[in-house]
Structures are given as C-alpha cells and as structure tokens.
Short mmCIF file of C-alpha atoms and ligand atoms in Angstrom, two decimals:
data_model
loop_
_atom_site.label_atom_id
_atom_site.label_comp_id
_atom_site.label_asym_id
_atom_site.label_seq_id
_atom_site.Cartn_x
_atom_site.Cartn_y
_atom_site.Cartn_z
CA MET A 1 -1.79 -36.93 -13.23
CA PRO A 2 -0.31 -38.05 -9.92
CA SER A 3 -1.93 -36.67 -6.81
CA GLN A 4 -0.37 -35.19 -3.73
CA SER A 5 -0.67 -38.48 -1.85
CA ASP A 6 1.66 -40.13 -4.39
CA PHE A 7 4.49 -38.01 -3.04
CA ASN A 8 6.20 -37.94 0.28
CA GLN A 9 5.96 -34.66 2.11
CA PRO A 10 9.30 -32.83 1.89
CA GLU A 11 11.50 -33.13 4.96
CA GLU A 12 10.80 -30.07 7.09
CA SER A 13 14.30 -30.13 8.54
CA ASN A 14 15.87 -29.75 5.07
CA PHE A 15 13.91 -26.69 4.09
CA ALA A 16 15.79 -23.97 6.04
CA PRO A 17 19.33 -25.05 5.04
CA VAL A 18 18.41 -25.29 1.33
CA LEU A 19 16.75 -21.91 1.48
CA ALA A 20 19.70 -20.29 3.30
CA HIS A 21 22.09 -21.60 0.66
CA TRP A 22 19.91 -20.27 -2.15
CA TYR A 23 19.62 -16.89 -0.40
CA GLU A 24 23.37 -16.57 0.01
CA HIS A 25 23.75 -16.72 -3.77
CA HIS A 26 20.67 -14.84 -4.95
CA LYS A 27 19.78 -12.12 -2.47
CA ARG A 28 19.39 -8.59 -3.71
CA ASP A 29 21.35 -5.82 -2.07
CA LEU A 30 18.62 -3.73 -0.45
CA PRO A 31 19.29 -0.81 1.91
CA TRP A 32 17.09 -2.07 4.74
CA ARG A 33 19.10 -5.29 4.85
CA HIS A 34 22.13 -3.37 6.10
CA THR A 35 20.56 -2.22 9.31
CA ARG A 36 19.32 -3.66 12.60
CA ASP A 37 17.61 -0.41 13.50
CA PRO A 38 14.01 -1.41 14.29
CA TYR A 39 12.73 1.96 13.09
CA ARG A 40 14.21 1.56 9.61
CA ILE A 41 13.16 -2.07 9.40
CA TRP A 42 9.62 -1.13 10.40
CA LEU A 43 9.61 1.73 7.88
CA SER A 44 10.74 -0.55 5.04
CA GLU A 45 8.16 -3.19 5.93
CA ILE A 46 5.29 -0.72 5.96
CA ILE A 47 6.39 0.79 2.63
CA LEU A 48 6.78 -2.64 1.04
CA GLN A 49 3.31 -3.84 2.00
CA GLN A 50 1.33 -3.80 -1.27
CA THR A 51 4.30 -2.22 -3.05
CA ARG A 52 7.05 -3.67 -5.22
CA VAL A 53 10.67 -3.21 -4.13
CA ALA A 54 11.55 -1.07 -7.16
CA GLN A 55 8.67 1.29 -6.45
CA GLY A 56 9.20 1.36 -2.69
CA MET A 57 12.97 1.97 -2.72
CA PRO A 58 12.92 5.72 -3.54
CA TYR A 59 10.21 6.24 -0.92
CA TYR A 60 12.27 4.44 1.70
CA LYS A 61 15.27 6.64 0.92
CA ARG A 62 13.17 9.80 1.02
CA PHE A 63 11.63 8.88 4.37
CA VAL A 64 14.95 7.99 5.95
CA GLU A 65 16.39 11.27 4.75
CA ALA A 66 13.44 13.35 5.97
CA TYR A 67 12.93 11.39 9.20
CA PRO A 68 16.16 9.61 10.19
CA THR A 69 14.73 8.48 13.54
CA VAL A 70 11.34 7.61 14.93
CA ALA A 71 11.49 10.85 16.96
CA HIS A 72 11.83 12.87 13.76
CA MET A 73 8.80 11.16 12.28
CA ALA A 74 6.76 11.56 15.46
CA ALA A 75 7.47 15.29 15.44
CA ALA A 76 6.42 15.70 11.80
CA ASP A 77 3.17 17.21 10.61
CA GLU A 78 0.84 14.48 9.32
CA ARG A 79 0.34 16.49 6.18
CA ASP A 80 4.07 16.32 5.39
CA VAL A 81 4.13 12.57 6.00
CA LEU A 82 1.20 12.11 3.61
CA ARG A 83 2.86 14.40 1.09
CA LEU A 84 6.01 12.28 1.13
CA TRP A 85 3.88 9.16 0.77
CA GLN A 86 2.01 10.58 -2.20
CA GLY A 87 1.80 8.10 -5.09
CA LEU A 88 2.22 4.94 -2.99
CA GLY A 89 -1.52 4.47 -2.42
CA TYR A 90 -3.21 2.84 0.59
CA TYR A 91 -2.81 6.07 2.51
CA SER A 92 -3.99 4.55 5.78
CA ARG A 93 -0.50 3.02 5.91
CA ALA A 94 1.05 6.49 6.05
CA ARG A 95 -1.38 7.69 8.70
CA ASN A 96 -0.74 4.57 10.82
CA LEU A 97 2.99 5.02 10.34
CA HIS A 98 2.79 8.48 11.80
CA GLN A 99 0.47 7.42 14.65
CA THR A 100 2.71 4.51 15.58
CA ALA A 101 5.81 6.75 15.54
CA LYS A 102 4.08 9.07 18.01
CA LEU A 103 3.11 6.12 20.17
CA VAL A 104 6.67 4.78 20.25
CA VAL A 105 7.96 8.19 21.27
CA ASN A 106 5.24 9.07 23.76
CA GLU A 107 4.70 5.72 25.43
CA HIS A 108 7.97 3.85 24.89
CA ALA A 109 10.54 6.64 25.24
CA GLY A 110 11.33 6.42 21.53
CA LEU A 111 12.41 2.78 21.66
CA PHE A 112 10.65 -0.03 19.82
CA PRO A 113 9.78 -2.89 22.21
CA GLY A 114 12.34 -5.68 21.79
CA THR A 115 10.13 -8.76 21.51
CA TYR A 116 7.48 -10.04 19.11
CA HIS A 117 4.73 -10.07 21.72
CA LYS A 118 5.48 -6.57 22.99
CA LEU A 119 5.68 -5.23 19.45
CA LEU A 120 2.20 -6.63 18.86
CA THR A 121 0.83 -4.39 21.59
CA LEU A 122 1.64 -1.34 19.45
CA LYS A 123 -1.37 -0.17 17.51
CA GLY A 124 -0.58 -0.36 13.80
CA ILE A 125 1.85 -3.29 14.11
CA GLY A 126 0.33 -6.64 13.14
CA THR A 127 1.73 -10.15 13.28
CA TYR A 128 3.70 -9.89 10.05
CA THR A 129 5.42 -6.60 10.88
CA ALA A 130 6.07 -7.63 14.48
CA ALA A 131 7.73 -10.85 13.28
CA ALA A 132 9.83 -8.93 10.76
CA ILE A 133 11.08 -6.40 13.32
CA ALA A 134 11.59 -9.00 16.06
CA SER A 135 13.67 -11.26 13.83
CA PHE A 136 15.58 -8.69 11.73
CA ALA A 137 16.33 -6.24 14.53
CA PHE A 138 16.43 -8.44 17.62
CA GLY A 139 17.20 -11.90 16.20
CA GLU A 140 14.08 -13.47 17.72
CA ARG A 141 13.08 -16.86 16.31
CA VAL A 142 9.65 -15.97 15.02
CA ALA A 143 8.50 -16.67 11.46
CA VAL A 144 7.07 -14.05 9.11
CA VAL A 145 4.04 -15.17 7.14
CA ASP A 146 3.03 -13.04 4.17
CA GLY A 147 1.78 -13.67 0.63
CA ASN A 148 5.21 -14.87 -0.50
CA VAL A 149 5.41 -17.34 2.35
CA TYR A 150 1.91 -18.72 1.68
CA ARG A 151 2.82 -19.28 -1.96
CA VAL A 152 6.15 -20.98 -1.31
CA LEU A 153 4.84 -23.23 1.45
CA ALA A 154 1.61 -24.10 -0.38
CA ARG A 155 3.62 -25.18 -3.40
CA VAL A 156 6.51 -26.96 -1.74
CA PHE A 157 4.32 -28.81 0.77
CA GLY A 158 1.27 -29.18 -1.50
CA ILE A 159 -1.13 -27.44 0.89
CA GLU A 160 -4.52 -26.89 -0.70
CA ASP A 161 -6.25 -24.89 2.06
CA ASP A 162 -7.78 -21.57 0.98
CA ILE A 163 -5.26 -19.01 2.26
CA THR A 164 -7.99 -16.47 3.00
CA THR A 165 -9.41 -18.66 5.80
CA THR A 166 -8.40 -18.41 9.45
CA SER A 167 -7.73 -22.13 9.73
CA ALA A 168 -5.34 -22.02 6.75
CA LYS A 169 -3.54 -19.00 8.20
CA LYS A 170 -3.01 -20.93 11.44
CA ARG A 171 -1.78 -23.98 9.55
CA PHE A 172 0.75 -21.99 7.51
CA ALA A 173 1.93 -20.09 10.59
CA ALA A 174 2.45 -23.36 12.47
CA LEU A 175 4.39 -24.86 9.57
CA ALA A 176 6.55 -21.73 9.23
CA SER A 177 7.31 -21.92 12.98
CA ARG A 178 8.42 -25.52 12.67
CA LEU A 179 10.59 -24.69 9.67
CA ILE A 180 12.32 -21.72 11.28
CA ALA A 181 13.21 -23.94 14.24
CA HIS A 182 15.74 -25.64 11.94
CA ALA A 183 17.34 -22.39 10.77
CA ASP A 184 20.80 -21.32 11.92
CA ASP A 185 19.73 -17.70 11.84
CA PRO A 186 16.03 -16.76 12.08
CA ALA A 187 16.53 -13.35 10.45
CA THR A 188 18.16 -14.97 7.41
CA PHE A 189 15.41 -17.57 7.22
CA ASN A 190 12.72 -14.89 7.10
CA GLN A 191 14.60 -12.76 4.58
CA ALA A 192 15.29 -15.83 2.49
CA ILE A 193 11.76 -17.19 2.28
CA MET A 194 10.37 -13.79 1.30
CA GLU A 195 13.12 -13.27 -1.25
CA PHE A 196 12.58 -16.76 -2.62
CA GLY A 197 8.89 -15.98 -3.13
CA ALA A 198 9.69 -12.64 -4.70
CA ILE A 199 12.25 -13.76 -7.27
CA GLN A 200 12.26 -17.57 -7.62
CA CYS A 201 8.83 -18.94 -6.78
CA THR A 202 6.91 -16.03 -8.28
CA PRO A 203 3.11 -15.98 -8.64
CA THR A 204 2.75 -16.58 -12.36
CA SER A 205 6.11 -17.84 -13.64
CA PRO A 206 8.08 -19.68 -10.97
CA ASP A 207 11.57 -20.61 -12.11
CA CYS A 208 11.16 -24.32 -11.38
CA LEU A 209 13.90 -25.55 -13.68
CA LEU A 210 16.62 -23.87 -11.69
CA CYS A 211 14.99 -24.30 -8.29
CA PRO A 212 16.86 -26.02 -5.45
CA LEU A 213 13.51 -27.21 -4.01
CA GLN A 214 12.36 -28.76 -7.27
CA GLN A 215 12.88 -32.35 -6.15
CA PRO A 216 10.78 -32.21 -2.98
CA CYS A 217 8.30 -29.58 -4.31
CA VAL A 218 4.83 -31.13 -4.46
CA ALA A 219 3.50 -28.45 -6.84
CA TYR A 220 6.33 -29.07 -9.30
CA GLN A 221 6.04 -32.84 -9.07
CA THR A 222 2.28 -32.72 -9.67
CA GLY A 223 2.25 -29.79 -12.15
CA ARG A 224 0.15 -27.60 -9.88
CA GLN A 225 2.24 -24.45 -9.64
CA GLN A 226 -0.60 -22.40 -11.14
CA VAL A 227 -3.22 -23.87 -8.78
CA LEU A 228 -1.33 -23.31 -5.54
CA PRO A 229 -1.79 -21.40 -3.35
CA VAL A 230 -5.57 -21.71 -3.34
CA LYS A 231 -7.20 -18.34 -2.81
CA ALA A 232 -10.94 -17.54 -2.83
CA LYS A 233 -11.96 -15.08 -5.53
CA LYS A 234 -11.70 -11.41 -4.67
CA ALA A 235 -14.81 -9.35 -4.15
CA ALA A 236 -15.95 -7.57 -7.30
CA VAL A 237 -14.44 -4.16 -7.98
CA ARG A 238 -16.84 -1.38 -7.05
CA GLU A 239 -17.33 1.31 -9.69
CA ARG A 240 -17.58 4.88 -8.40
CA PHE A 241 -18.17 8.00 -10.45
CA PHE A 242 -16.56 11.20 -9.15
CA HIS A 243 -17.55 14.54 -10.64
CA TYR A 244 -14.98 17.13 -9.67
CA PHE A 245 -15.64 20.85 -9.83
CA VAL A 246 -12.32 22.62 -10.18
CA PHE A 247 -12.84 26.23 -9.12
CA ARG A 248 -10.14 28.75 -9.95
CA ASN A 249 -9.73 32.37 -9.09
CA GLY A 250 -6.61 33.95 -10.53
CA ASN A 251 -3.67 31.95 -9.26
CA ARG A 252 -5.75 30.08 -6.71
CA LEU A 253 -7.64 26.78 -6.66
CA ALA A 254 -10.35 25.60 -4.28
CA LEU A 255 -9.58 22.31 -2.52
CA ARG A 256 -10.74 20.62 0.64
CA GLU A 257 -9.44 17.96 2.97
CA ARG A 258 -11.24 14.61 2.78
CA THR A 259 -12.22 14.05 6.39
CA ASN A 260 -14.83 11.30 6.13
CA ARG A 261 -14.06 7.61 6.57
CA ASP A 262 -13.51 6.77 2.95
CA ILE A 263 -10.61 6.35 0.55
CA TRP A 264 -7.97 9.12 0.59
CA GLN A 265 -8.71 10.25 4.13
CA ASN A 266 -6.81 13.46 4.98
CA LEU A 267 -5.77 14.01 1.38
CA TYR A 268 -6.99 17.02 -0.58
CA ASP A 269 -9.25 17.09 -3.60
CA PHE A 270 -11.76 19.41 -5.29
CA ALA A 271 -15.47 19.97 -4.75
CA LEU A 272 -17.01 16.58 -5.42
CA VAL A 273 -20.34 15.09 -6.39
CA GLU A 274 -20.41 11.29 -6.47
CA THR A 275 -22.86 9.09 -8.37
CA ASP A 276 -23.35 5.33 -8.69
CA GLU A 277 -23.78 5.57 -12.44
CA PRO A 278 -22.04 7.46 -15.22
CA LYS A 279 -23.54 10.86 -16.16
CA THR A 280 -23.00 12.87 -19.25
CA GLY A 281 -22.28 16.39 -18.06
CA PHE A 282 -22.73 18.15 -14.73
CA ARG A 283 -26.24 19.30 -15.65
CA GLN A 284 -27.42 15.75 -14.99
CA LEU A 285 -26.16 15.93 -11.42
CA GLU A 286 -28.03 16.88 -8.32
CA LEU A 287 -26.09 19.87 -7.01
CA SER A 288 -26.41 21.41 -3.57
CA GLU A 289 -27.73 24.95 -3.49
CA LYS A 290 -24.29 26.46 -2.79
CA LEU A 291 -22.56 24.47 -5.50
CA GLN A 292 -25.31 25.33 -7.95
CA LYS A 293 -24.87 29.05 -7.24
CA LEU A 294 -21.12 28.93 -7.76
CA VAL A 295 -21.47 26.97 -10.98
CA LEU A 296 -24.21 29.29 -12.26
CA TYR A 297 -22.23 32.52 -11.78
CA SER A 298 -18.81 31.17 -12.75
CA THR A 299 -17.42 30.65 -16.23
CA GLN A 300 -16.71 27.15 -17.47
CA THR A 301 -13.29 27.40 -19.07
CA ALA A 302 -12.61 24.05 -20.67
CA ALA A 303 -14.30 20.95 -21.93
CA PRO A 304 -14.66 18.30 -19.21
CA THR A 305 -11.80 15.82 -18.96
CA GLU A 306 -11.90 12.25 -17.69
CA ALA A 307 -9.50 10.02 -15.79
CA THR A 308 -9.64 6.64 -14.07
CA GLN A 309 -7.81 5.31 -11.06
CA LEU A 310 -7.94 1.67 -10.06
CA LEU A 311 -7.66 0.96 -6.34
CA SER A 312 -7.63 -2.49 -4.71
CA HIS A 313 -11.42 -2.90 -4.66
CA GLN A 314 -12.66 0.20 -6.38
CA ARG A 315 -12.46 1.80 -9.77
CA ILE A 316 -12.77 5.58 -9.63
CA ARG A 317 -13.97 7.16 -12.84
CA ALA A 318 -13.54 10.88 -12.54
CA THR A 319 -14.76 13.77 -14.64
CA PHE A 320 -13.30 17.23 -14.07
CA TYR A 321 -15.30 20.39 -14.77
CA GLU A 322 -13.27 23.57 -14.65
CA PHE A 323 -14.65 26.98 -13.72
CA VAL A 324 -13.28 30.46 -13.12
CA VAL A 325 -14.98 32.05 -10.12
CA PRO A 326 -15.52 35.84 -10.22
CA ASP A 327 -13.92 37.86 -7.38
CA ARG A 328 -17.30 38.77 -5.88
CA LEU A 329 -18.04 35.08 -5.17
CA THR A 330 -14.72 34.01 -3.69
CA ASP A 331 -16.20 34.06 -0.16
CA ASP A 332 -18.93 31.66 -1.20
CA LEU A 333 -16.92 28.45 -0.88
CA PHE A 334 -18.62 25.67 1.11
CA ASP A 335 -18.15 22.19 2.60
CA GLY A 336 -14.60 22.80 3.80
CA LEU A 337 -13.28 24.18 0.51
CA SER A 338 -10.55 26.83 0.80
CA TRP A 339 -8.47 28.77 -1.65
CA PHE A 340 -4.87 27.67 -2.11
CA SER A 341 -2.21 29.27 -4.29
CA VAL A 342 -0.60 27.03 -6.88
CA ASP A 343 2.49 26.68 -4.66
CA GLN A 344 0.38 25.75 -1.67
CA VAL A 345 -1.52 23.20 -3.73
CA ALA A 346 1.78 21.60 -4.73
CA ALA A 347 2.65 21.10 -1.06
CA LEU A 348 -0.66 19.48 -0.11
CA PRO A 349 -1.00 15.68 0.07
CA LYS A 350 -3.29 14.60 -2.78
CA PRO A 351 -4.53 11.39 -4.41
CA LEU A 352 -2.70 10.40 -7.58
CA LEU A 353 -5.79 11.17 -9.63
CA ILE A 354 -5.61 14.82 -8.54
CA VAL A 355 -1.83 15.00 -8.92
CA ASN A 356 -2.10 13.80 -12.51
CA TYR A 357 -4.92 16.18 -13.28
CA LEU A 358 -2.92 19.14 -11.94
CA LYS A 359 0.15 18.08 -13.90
CA THR A 360 -1.69 18.28 -17.18
CA HIS A 361 -3.98 21.23 -16.43
CA LEU A 362 -2.26 23.57 -14.03
CA GLU A 363 0.16 25.10 -16.48
CA LYS A 364 -2.57 26.14 -18.88
S1 SF4 B 401 9.91 -25.99 -7.95
FE1 SF4 B 401 8.81 -24.26 -8.75
S2 SF4 B 401 6.92 -24.20 -7.58
FE2 SF4 B 401 8.34 -25.49 -6.46
S3 SF4 B 401 9.34 -24.13 -5.01
FE3 SF4 B 401 10.62 -24.21 -6.83
S4 SF4 B 401 9.98 -22.46 -8.06
FE4 SF4 B 401 8.37 -22.85 -6.54
#
C-alpha cells in the first residue's frame, strides 16, 4: 500500500474554494444559519455540542421561544433553564449557558463582545464557540476547530498526530488558520467545513466516491479513511450502581436536589444509596439510620425495577424501590428530601433516568 510520502500534500490554497462550492450545493437549511444574532448563534453552538442536529433542533426552537434574547435567559430561574434542557444530557452546558447569559447582561450591558479574543474572556466560552460566534455573527476571519474539522483535515492532509494531544491541536488549528486565509467569506468557510464533516466526510462511512476532495485526499488515496483521524482510546466506562428509594405519600413524592459536584448537578432525584458493585435487594445495602427507619415503617408497594443510563464515561445501573410512607412519618425526610406533588415533580428538572421511571410508574 502506498504511504503518505508517495503523495503530494494537497494545495492549501485550493481547499477553501472547493469546500465553498460543495457547501453551496449541499448545505442544510438550519434555523441558526439565518441569523447573525450572536446570542442565537451561541445558543445553537452550545446545544449542538455533543448533540446531533436532529436532536438539537427542537431544543433550539424551544429556547428561542422561551428566551428570545440573552436578557430573557439571564432573568430566568436556573431551574426553568434546566427543565427546558431536560433530555439533552451534559447538564453543565445548561448551567454554563445560564451563567454566561447573566455575565453578558451584568458585565457587558447585554451585548456579546464583538471579537474572538474578547469573547474568550467570557467564562463558559471556549476557543471553538468564540470562533463560531466571531465568524458567524461578526465576520471575523478565525477558524473553528472541532471534531468534524479534525477528521476532515486529518484525512485530506494525511495528518497522523493523535488529536487528543496539545501539539496536534495546535497543528490542526494552525492549518485551519492558513486554510481560512484563502476563503472569500470566513463564516461560510467555517460553516462549510463543519457541514462537510457532518454529511460528506462522516466518521464511519465517508462518501468518498462523490467527494470533490477525492483527488487530493491523502486518506482516500492511501485507503486510510478508517484510520484517520488518530485518536487515543477513551478511558474505560465507569460502572455505578444507584439504588433509589422512591417514597410516596398520597399524591406526593420525595425528591431532592443533587447539590454535590457529580453528574446531574442541580437536577432532582430520589433518596439514593450508591454502591460500586451490584446488590440484590436493598437489604444488602448499608442504610443510614434515618433511611432505615423510613424503610422499616413504610410499605413496599411494588417489586424493584431496573434501568440503565449510559453517559459519556459512566454507566448508571439503577434499581428503584418503591414505598408508601405513613402520614405520621412524613416529617421524617432527611438529606434534603422534600415532598412534591405530582404536578410539581413534573416541573422539576430531572435526569432522563428519573423522567423515564416516572413516565412508567407515576400513573399507577
Ligand atoms: S475523499 Fe473521502 S475521506 Fe477524503 S475528504 Fe472526501 S469523503 Fe473524506
């Protein structure tokens, strides 16, 4: 098989025009491409991090409707922002979104700074998002570099550096900066390269046969589309075992806000005991004195049910134990648990695991 050195590096100056031409004919019509409002561009970028366009679209529309300006979002209750975000995962994104909105309103008079470097001074806005806002909203010539860009550039230019390393990140960023220098319109260049990675040069089945970059593409010429980009293996997925105690009293359920620095911060779930290993039944668990008392004097109403949720680096295996608490013990809640009516529970921000549990068990 020929090696990379058998091929000439593609001409950097040709890349942007070819890409722009491809984009003109293949771009999808997406709502955030019709605006130069930095707030809406920022919102779409945060939603689309770790999320596919089809999944993110309804969330974008909902957010724009609920919070049409950054001032509306800044004035919102964090709980409502999290509630609207529910189901998208990576909830720190929603919390940062809200924090940054407040920052823009309180420290920048409600206006996003108009340059890449000033945008970077905002907490919660990193290099990728700053480049996206600066180019899409303000037309600044600064290249976005995300997973799509790494993939496209690694393949076209045959770059074998591990994209998780700092040196590789610098190399890709420098290449992207040189490439965007040849673009007529920097915003189009950035949109185009991301779109190209999303629909043409996809991770597992790039459409090489109909690709306008096929001729200069090193990966195609050397049959290494599946090898590039090089990425070090992910850390192993951590298994966690959550044992939820679902306490009911009439129409009410006991939930608490997760306040510790862990997954699902500021979302609501039930009384929880966590173990590193699976257990068969709550009697195998070490319960606190207060939890033990509540369990002992309440009535278990259903067989335990199980559910799993896979997060980026964790697999949560949950078991739910359901109890009806007698009226005389309703003041004995502990560890931040409070009673919420079914309607109140519906309005609380919750992890998907809890949402799904309630969907199947609440109507019983
Ligand atoms: S030829 Fe294939 S691998 Fe190369 S840029 Fe096009 S789609 Fe990607």
